[in-house]
Coordinates of C-alpha atoms in Angstrom, one line a residue:
P1 CA 119.0 -159.5 138.2
R2 CA 117.4 -162.5 136.6
R3 CA 115.5 -161.8 133.4
T4 CA 111.8 -162.8 133.2
R5 CA 109.8 -163.4 130.1
P6 CA 107.3 -160.6 129.4
P7 CA 103.6 -161.5 129.7
A8 CA 102.0 -162.8 126.5
S9 CA 100.1 -160.1 124.6
P10 CA 96.3 -160.7 124.3
G11 CA 95.4 -162.2 121.0
P12 CA 92.8 -164.2 119.2
L13 CA 93.4 -167.2 121.5
T14 CA 92.5 -165.2 124.6
A15 CA 89.7 -163.1 123.1
M16 CA 86.2 -163.9 124.2
P17 CA 83.7 -165.1 121.5
F18 CA 81.5 -162.3 120.0
V19 CA 77.8 -162.6 120.3
D20 CA 75.7 -160.6 117.8
T21 CA 72.5 -159.8 119.6
E22 CA 70.7 -158.3 116.6
V23 CA 67.6 -160.3 115.6
K24 CA 68.0 -162.2 112.3
L25 CA 65.0 -163.3 110.4
D26 CA 63.8 -166.3 108.4
F27 CA 61.0 -166.5 105.9
K28 CA 58.7 -167.9 108.6
D29 CA 59.2 -164.8 110.7
V30 CA 57.6 -162.3 108.4
L31 CA 54.7 -161.5 106.0
I32 CA 54.6 -159.0 103.2
R33 CA 52.4 -156.0 103.9
P34 CA 49.9 -155.3 101.1
K35 CA 49.9 -151.8 99.4
R36 CA 47.6 -149.9 97.1
S37 CA 47.8 -151.3 93.6
F38 CA 46.6 -150.2 90.2
I39 CA 47.2 -153.6 88.6
A40 CA 43.8 -155.0 87.5
S41 CA 45.0 -158.6 86.9
R42 CA 47.8 -161.0 87.6
S43 CA 48.2 -161.4 83.9
Q44 CA 49.5 -157.9 83.7
V45 CA 52.5 -158.7 85.8
S46 CA 55.8 -159.4 84.0
L47 CA 58.3 -161.8 85.7
D48 CA 61.0 -161.3 83.1
R49 CA 64.2 -159.7 84.3
T50 CA 67.2 -158.5 82.2
F51 CA 70.6 -158.4 83.9
T52 CA 74.0 -157.3 82.6
F53 CA 76.6 -159.0 84.8
P54 CA 79.5 -157.0 86.2
N55 CA 82.4 -159.2 85.3
S56 CA 81.3 -161.3 82.3
K57 CA 79.6 -158.3 80.7
Q58 CA 77.0 -160.8 79.4
E59 CA 73.3 -159.9 79.3
W60 CA 70.6 -162.4 80.2
T61 CA 66.8 -162.1 80.0
G62 CA 64.4 -164.6 81.5
V63 CA 62.4 -165.5 84.7
P64 CA 64.9 -165.7 87.6
L65 CA 63.9 -169.1 89.1
I66 CA 66.7 -171.7 89.2
A67 CA 66.5 -175.5 89.7
A68 CA 69.2 -176.5 92.1
N69 CA 72.3 -178.3 90.9
M70 CA 71.5 -181.6 92.8
D71 CA 71.6 -184.8 90.8
T72 CA 67.9 -185.4 91.6
I73 CA 66.9 -181.9 90.6
G74 CA 69.3 -180.4 88.1
T75 CA 68.6 -182.8 85.2
F76 CA 68.4 -182.4 81.5
Q77 CA 64.7 -183.3 81.6
V78 CA 64.0 -180.6 84.2
A79 CA 65.9 -178.1 82.1
E80 CA 63.7 -178.9 79.1
V81 CA 60.6 -178.0 81.0
L82 CA 61.9 -175.0 82.9
A83 CA 63.4 -173.5 79.7
K84 CA 59.8 -173.2 78.3
K85 CA 59.1 -170.8 81.2
K86 CA 62.5 -169.1 80.6
C87 CA 63.8 -170.3 83.9
I88 CA 67.3 -171.6 84.6
T89 CA 68.4 -175.1 85.5
A90 CA 71.8 -175.5 87.2
I91 CA 72.7 -178.9 85.7
H92 CA 74.4 -181.2 88.2
K93 CA 78.1 -181.9 87.7
H94 CA 77.9 -185.7 87.4
Y95 CA 76.8 -185.9 83.7
T96 CA 79.6 -187.0 81.4
I97 CA 81.0 -185.0 78.5
D98 CA 79.5 -187.4 76.1
E99 CA 76.0 -187.0 77.7
W100 CA 76.4 -183.3 77.5
K101 CA 77.4 -183.4 73.8
E102 CA 74.5 -185.7 72.9
W103 CA 71.9 -183.5 74.8
A104 CA 73.3 -180.2 73.6
A105 CA 73.1 -181.4 70.0
G106 CA 69.6 -182.6 70.5
K107 CA 66.8 -181.5 72.9
G108 CA 69.1 -179.0 74.6
H109 CA 70.4 -177.3 71.5
D110 CA 68.0 -174.3 71.6
I111 CA 67.9 -173.8 75.4
L112 CA 71.5 -173.5 76.5
Q113 CA 70.9 -169.9 77.5
Y114 CA 68.8 -171.3 80.3
V115 CA 71.3 -173.7 81.8
A116 CA 74.4 -173.4 83.9
V117 CA 77.1 -176.1 84.1
S118 CA 78.1 -177.0 87.7
T119 CA 81.6 -177.6 88.9
G120 CA 83.6 -178.1 92.0
I121 CA 87.0 -176.5 92.7
L122 CA 89.3 -179.6 92.5
Q123 CA 91.7 -179.8 89.5
K124 CA 89.8 -182.7 88.0
D125 CA 86.6 -180.6 88.2
I126 CA 88.2 -177.7 86.4
D127 CA 89.7 -180.0 83.8
K128 CA 86.3 -181.5 83.1
L129 CA 84.8 -178.0 82.9
A130 CA 87.4 -176.9 80.4
E131 CA 86.6 -179.9 78.1
L132 CA 82.9 -179.3 78.5
L133 CA 83.1 -175.6 77.5
K134 CA 85.2 -176.6 74.6
Q135 CA 82.8 -179.3 73.4
V136 CA 79.6 -177.4 74.2
P137 CA 80.5 -173.7 73.5
G138 CA 76.9 -172.6 73.8
V139 CA 77.0 -172.8 77.6
K140 CA 77.6 -169.3 78.9
M141 CA 77.0 -169.8 82.7
I142 CA 79.1 -171.6 85.2
C143 CA 78.0 -172.6 88.8
I144 CA 81.0 -173.0 91.0
D145 CA 79.5 -174.8 94.0
V146 CA 81.0 -175.6 97.4
A147 CA 79.4 -176.0 100.8
N148 CA 81.8 -173.5 102.4
G149 CA 82.3 -170.4 100.3
Y150 CA 84.7 -168.9 102.9
S151 CA 87.8 -170.9 102.0
E152 CA 90.7 -169.2 100.3
A153 CA 90.9 -172.1 97.8
F154 CA 87.4 -171.3 96.6
V155 CA 88.2 -167.6 96.2
Q156 CA 91.3 -168.5 94.2
C157 CA 89.4 -170.9 92.0
I158 CA 87.0 -168.0 91.1
R159 CA 89.9 -165.8 90.2
D160 CA 91.4 -168.5 88.0
V161 CA 88.2 -169.4 86.3
R162 CA 87.5 -165.7 85.6
K163 CA 91.0 -165.2 84.1
R164 CA 90.6 -168.3 81.9
W165 CA 87.1 -167.6 80.7
P166 CA 86.6 -163.8 80.9
D167 CA 83.2 -163.8 79.1
V168 CA 81.4 -166.6 80.9
T169 CA 79.0 -165.7 83.7
I170 CA 80.0 -167.1 87.0
M171 CA 77.5 -168.1 89.8
A172 CA 79.4 -169.0 92.9
G173 CA 78.8 -169.8 96.6
N174 CA 77.6 -170.5 99.2
V175 CA 78.0 -167.5 101.6
V176 CA 75.8 -165.6 103.9
T177 CA 77.5 -162.4 104.8
K178 CA 78.2 -159.0 103.3
E179 CA 82.0 -159.0 103.3
M180 CA 82.3 -162.4 101.6
T181 CA 79.7 -161.4 99.0
E182 CA 81.9 -158.4 98.1
E183 CA 85.0 -160.5 98.1
L184 CA 83.6 -163.0 95.6
I185 CA 82.4 -160.3 93.3
F186 CA 85.8 -158.6 93.4
S187 CA 87.3 -162.0 92.6
G188 CA 85.3 -162.4 89.4
A189 CA 81.9 -163.8 90.3
D190 CA 78.7 -162.3 88.9
I191 CA 76.0 -164.0 90.9
I192 CA 76.5 -165.0 94.5
K193 CA 74.7 -168.0 96.0
V194 CA 73.4 -167.1 99.4
G195 CA 72.5 -169.7 102.0
I196 CA 74.2 -172.0 104.5
G197 CA 72.1 -174.8 106.0
P198 CA 68.5 -173.8 105.1
G199 CA 67.9 -176.6 102.6
S200 CA 65.3 -179.2 103.2
V201 CA 67.8 -182.1 103.0
C202 CA 70.8 -180.2 104.4
T203 CA 72.0 -181.0 108.0
T204 CA 75.0 -178.6 108.1
R205 CA 73.4 -176.6 110.9
K206 CA 72.8 -179.7 112.9
Q207 CA 76.2 -181.2 112.3
T208 CA 78.3 -178.0 112.6
G209 CA 76.2 -175.3 114.3
V210 CA 77.0 -173.0 111.4
G211 CA 74.4 -171.0 109.5
Y212 CA 72.4 -167.8 109.1
P213 CA 68.6 -167.2 108.9
Q214 CA 67.9 -167.1 105.2
L215 CA 65.9 -163.9 104.9
S216 CA 68.5 -161.8 106.8
A217 CA 71.2 -163.4 104.7
V218 CA 69.4 -162.4 101.6
L219 CA 68.7 -158.8 102.8
E220 CA 72.3 -158.2 103.8
C221 CA 74.1 -160.0 100.9
A222 CA 71.8 -158.3 98.3
D223 CA 72.7 -154.9 99.7
A224 CA 76.4 -155.7 99.4
A225 CA 76.1 -157.2 95.9
H226 CA 73.9 -154.5 94.4
G227 CA 76.3 -151.8 95.6
L228 CA 78.9 -153.4 93.3
G229 CA 76.6 -154.2 90.4
G230 CA 76.5 -157.9 91.3
R231 CA 73.6 -160.2 91.8
I232 CA 72.5 -162.8 94.3
V233 CA 70.5 -166.0 94.3
S234 CA 68.7 -167.1 97.4
D235 CA 69.6 -170.8 97.7
G236 CA 67.5 -172.9 100.0
G237 CA 64.8 -172.4 102.7
C238 CA 61.8 -172.0 100.5
T239 CA 58.9 -174.3 101.5
C240 CA 56.1 -172.7 99.5
P241 CA 55.5 -170.1 96.8
G242 CA 55.1 -167.4 99.5
D243 CA 58.8 -167.9 100.5
I244 CA 59.9 -167.4 97.0
C245 CA 58.0 -164.1 97.0
K246 CA 59.7 -163.1 100.3
A247 CA 63.1 -163.9 98.8
F248 CA 62.5 -161.6 95.8
G249 CA 61.0 -159.0 98.1
G250 CA 64.1 -159.2 100.3
G251 CA 66.4 -158.3 97.3
A252 CA 67.2 -161.7 95.8
D253 CA 67.7 -161.4 92.0
F254 CA 67.3 -165.2 91.6
V255 CA 65.7 -167.9 93.7
M256 CA 67.1 -171.5 93.6
L257 CA 64.7 -174.4 94.5
G258 CA 65.5 -178.0 95.4
G259 CA 63.0 -179.7 97.7
M260 CA 60.1 -177.8 96.2
L261 CA 60.9 -179.4 92.9
A262 CA 61.5 -182.9 94.1
G263 CA 59.4 -186.0 93.4
H264 CA 58.4 -185.2 89.8
D265 CA 58.7 -187.3 86.6
E266 CA 61.6 -185.2 85.3
C267 CA 63.6 -185.5 88.5
G268 CA 66.3 -188.1 89.3
G269 CA 65.9 -190.5 92.2
E270 CA 64.5 -194.0 92.2
I271 CA 60.9 -194.8 92.8
V272 CA 59.9 -196.9 95.9
E273 CA 56.6 -198.4 96.9
E274 CA 54.8 -198.3 100.2
N275 CA 51.4 -200.0 100.6
G276 CA 50.7 -199.4 96.9
S277 CA 51.7 -195.8 97.1
F278 CA 54.8 -194.5 95.3
F279 CA 57.5 -192.1 96.4
K280 CA 60.7 -190.8 94.9
I281 CA 64.0 -190.7 96.8
F282 CA 65.5 -187.3 97.4
Y283 CA 68.8 -186.6 99.1
G284 CA 71.2 -183.8 99.8
M285 CA 74.5 -183.7 97.9
S286 CA 76.5 -184.0 101.2
S287 CA 74.4 -187.0 102.3
D288 CA 75.8 -190.5 102.7
T289 CA 73.6 -191.6 99.8
A290 CA 75.2 -189.0 97.5
M291 CA 78.7 -189.7 98.7
K292 CA 78.3 -193.5 98.3
K293 CA 77.0 -192.9 94.7
H294 CA 79.6 -190.4 93.6
A295 CA 82.7 -190.8 95.9
G296 CA 82.5 -194.4 97.1
G297 CA 81.4 -193.5 100.6
V298 CA 81.9 -190.9 103.3
A299 CA 85.6 -190.0 103.8
E300 CA 87.1 -190.9 107.2
Y301 CA 87.8 -187.3 108.1
R302 CA 84.2 -186.0 107.5
S303 CA 80.6 -186.6 108.4
S304 CA 77.5 -186.6 106.3
E305 CA 75.8 -183.2 106.2
G306 CA 72.7 -184.2 104.3
K307 CA 69.7 -186.5 104.6
T308 CA 67.8 -189.0 102.4
V309 CA 64.0 -188.8 102.4
K310 CA 61.0 -190.1 100.5
V311 CA 58.9 -187.5 98.6
P312 CA 55.4 -188.5 97.5
Y313 CA 55.3 -188.9 93.7
R314 CA 54.0 -185.7 92.2
G315 CA 53.7 -186.2 88.5
P316 CA 55.0 -183.7 85.8
I317 CA 56.9 -180.7 87.1
D318 CA 55.2 -178.2 84.9
E319 CA 52.2 -177.8 87.2
T320 CA 54.5 -177.0 90.2
I321 CA 56.4 -174.4 88.2
R322 CA 53.2 -172.7 87.2
D323 CA 52.0 -172.7 90.8
C324 CA 55.3 -171.0 91.9
L325 CA 55.2 -168.4 89.2
G326 CA 51.5 -167.8 89.8
G327 CA 52.2 -167.1 93.5
V328 CA 54.9 -164.6 92.5
R329 CA 52.6 -162.8 90.1
S330 CA 49.9 -162.6 92.8
A331 CA 52.4 -161.2 95.3
C332 CA 53.4 -158.5 92.8
T333 CA 49.7 -157.4 92.5
Y334 CA 49.4 -157.2 96.3
V335 CA 52.3 -154.7 96.5
G336 CA 51.6 -152.9 93.3
A337 CA 54.6 -154.1 91.3
A338 CA 53.8 -154.3 87.6
D339 CA 57.0 -156.3 87.0
L340 CA 59.3 -158.4 89.2
K341 CA 62.0 -155.7 89.2
E342 CA 59.8 -153.5 91.3
M343 CA 59.1 -156.1 93.9
E344 CA 62.1 -155.3 96.2
R345 CA 61.4 -151.5 96.5
R346 CA 57.7 -152.1 97.1
T347 CA 58.1 -154.7 99.8
T348 CA 57.6 -154.0 103.5
F349 CA 58.0 -156.9 105.8
I350 CA 56.1 -157.2 109.1
R351 CA 57.2 -159.4 112.0
V352 CA 54.6 -162.1 112.8
T353 CA 54.1 -165.0 115.2
Q354 CA 51.9 -167.1 112.9
Q355 CA 51.9 -167.6 109.2
L356 CA 49.0 -169.9 108.4
N357 CA 45.6 -170.9 109.9
P358 CA 46.2 -174.6 110.9
V359 CA 42.5 -175.6 111.4
F360 CA 42.4 -177.7 108.2
T361 CA 45.3 -179.8 106.8
E362 CA 46.2 -181.3 103.5
S363 CA 44.3 -184.5 104.5
T364 CA 41.0 -182.6 104.6
K365 CA 41.2 -181.1 101.1
V366 CA 38.2 -182.1 99.0
N367 CA 39.8 -181.1 95.6
P368 CA 43.3 -182.7 95.5
T369 CA 45.3 -182.3 92.4
N370 CA 44.9 -185.2 90.0
I371 CA 48.3 -186.7 89.2
T372 CA 48.8 -189.3 86.5
P373 CA 50.7 -192.2 88.2
P374 CA 54.0 -193.4 86.9
P375 CA 54.0 -196.4 84.5
D376 CA 52.6 -199.5 86.2
A377 CA 52.1 -197.6 89.5
K378 CA 49.4 -196.0 91.6
R379 CA 49.5 -192.4 92.8
A380 CA 50.6 -192.0 96.4
K381 CA 47.6 -192.1 98.7
L382 CA 49.2 -190.9 101.9
S383 CA 48.6 -187.3 102.6
W384 CA 51.6 -185.0 103.3
S385 CA 50.6 -184.6 107.0
R386 CA 50.0 -188.3 107.5
W387 CA 53.3 -189.1 105.9
K388 CA 55.1 -186.6 108.1
A389 CA 53.5 -188.1 111.2
A390 CA 54.6 -191.6 110.3
R391 CA 58.4 -190.8 110.1
Y392 CA 59.7 -194.3 109.3
H393 CA 63.3 -195.1 109.9
F394 CA 64.5 -198.3 108.1
S395 CA 67.9 -199.7 108.5
E396 CA 70.0 -201.1 105.6
A397 CA 69.3 -204.5 106.9
S398 CA 65.6 -204.2 106.6
A399 CA 66.0 -202.9 103.1
R400 CA 67.8 -206.2 102.2
V401 CA 64.8 -208.3 103.3
G402 CA 62.1 -206.0 102.1
A403 CA 58.6 -206.3 103.5
A404 CA 59.6 -208.8 106.1
H405 CA 60.9 -205.9 108.2
G406 CA 58.6 -203.1 107.1
P407 CA 56.0 -202.0 104.6
V408 CA 58.4 -200.5 102.1
V409 CA 59.8 -202.6 99.3
Y410 CA 63.1 -201.0 98.1
S411 CA 64.0 -201.4 94.5
S412 CA 67.6 -200.8 95.7
A413 CA 67.3 -204.0 97.8
V414 CA 66.7 -205.9 94.5
S415 CA 69.7 -204.2 93.0
E416 CA 71.8 -205.2 95.9
M417 CA 70.8 -208.8 95.6
R418 CA 71.8 -208.6 91.9
G419 CA 75.2 -207.4 92.9
E420 CA 74.5 -203.8 91.9
E421 CA 75.1 -200.7 93.9
P422 CA 72.6 -200.5 96.8
L423 CA 71.0 -197.2 97.9
G424 CA 72.2 -197.6 101.4
E425 CA 70.4 -196.5 104.6
L426 CA 67.2 -194.6 104.0
Q427 CA 66.1 -192.1 106.6
C428 CA 62.8 -190.5 106.7
S429 CA 62.9 -188.9 110.1
G430 CA 63.4 -185.2 110.8
G431 CA 63.3 -182.2 108.5
A432 CA 60.4 -183.5 106.3
E433 CA 58.5 -180.3 107.3
S434 CA 61.0 -178.4 105.1
L435 CA 59.6 -179.9 102.0
G436 CA 56.4 -178.6 100.4
P437 CA 53.4 -180.8 99.5

């Protein structure tokens, strides 16, 4: 009899997709329930934390707020201000070795315990990291940052870095699930960055459909990390000080901020003018703006996963940091936590359908914060709500001819006419709600 081929065994290609029907939560979905408190004043609350990291065995003490490693946020100037509050700045990876040496021997000399040096996973990144750690030995924290923390190449990089620098604290990510949090800690990481797609200028969820609601990611990853003695940082998704409190209440050991810190004097990004009002450019590190600046453009095989927006000029960053820390102290008093360490075990979340009373908006405030304008500039007059409603979208062509095609005069247009690198397309539509006023 003629032989016939046996039927193919069912495998991954024939399996149906799995749908997890458990509800996952974001910061907007919950509020923190108040509890009886014996704390008489916010001034009695301590925000200092002390951690001993599982793999580096290093001990760190400070306030666990981190400025994101974006080239408009993670600057030396931001680090100098945040260090005064004992907060960390993840310095972006585009400073040169010489710039690091000059800063570390000057204004940064006494605050290196409050900075992390950022790196990618390519060989050129690791080579630069090795030279930097050799030239600036006071740096004891590394931030290994990739968009997709689920790749084997990323995991292997962590193993290699840990083997090469056994006593340096490694912050690594980003991931959003328990099993990968555990894998990274087993591979040598000390602090796991949690968050895929929640950032104010991130479009990963829009471009790829991949992501995880941030509060649930924090809750689940914190549980996994703490079981192994590791730590997590909630990276992205915070729009106001209340979200920072929810992240800490959900188990985050650190909270990383990007958009909430944008638009200040100490931040990077050029200043643009609109009808006499001034804004700063803020963009995601996977945006076309960032890739044109640092990689010569968007590679043929990929798409931009970030956006470029204008943020109203906001003056010195110190006031914003004090506002954030003040909110956290107040939250601690509401749940009876005398120090930040107690916040997690004293937090009970309740599901809600509305967070805020929307009757009055930013434009109706009668006591706006006074901000000293930048040199030769006026403070932005557009309110946050009016600016969101405007949602301008200017093409690169209109930027070249300036006010003839719109009310914004781009300093990048001037640079382009001079033969310098232009900013490229500026988009101010969509996602602006993610940024705080």
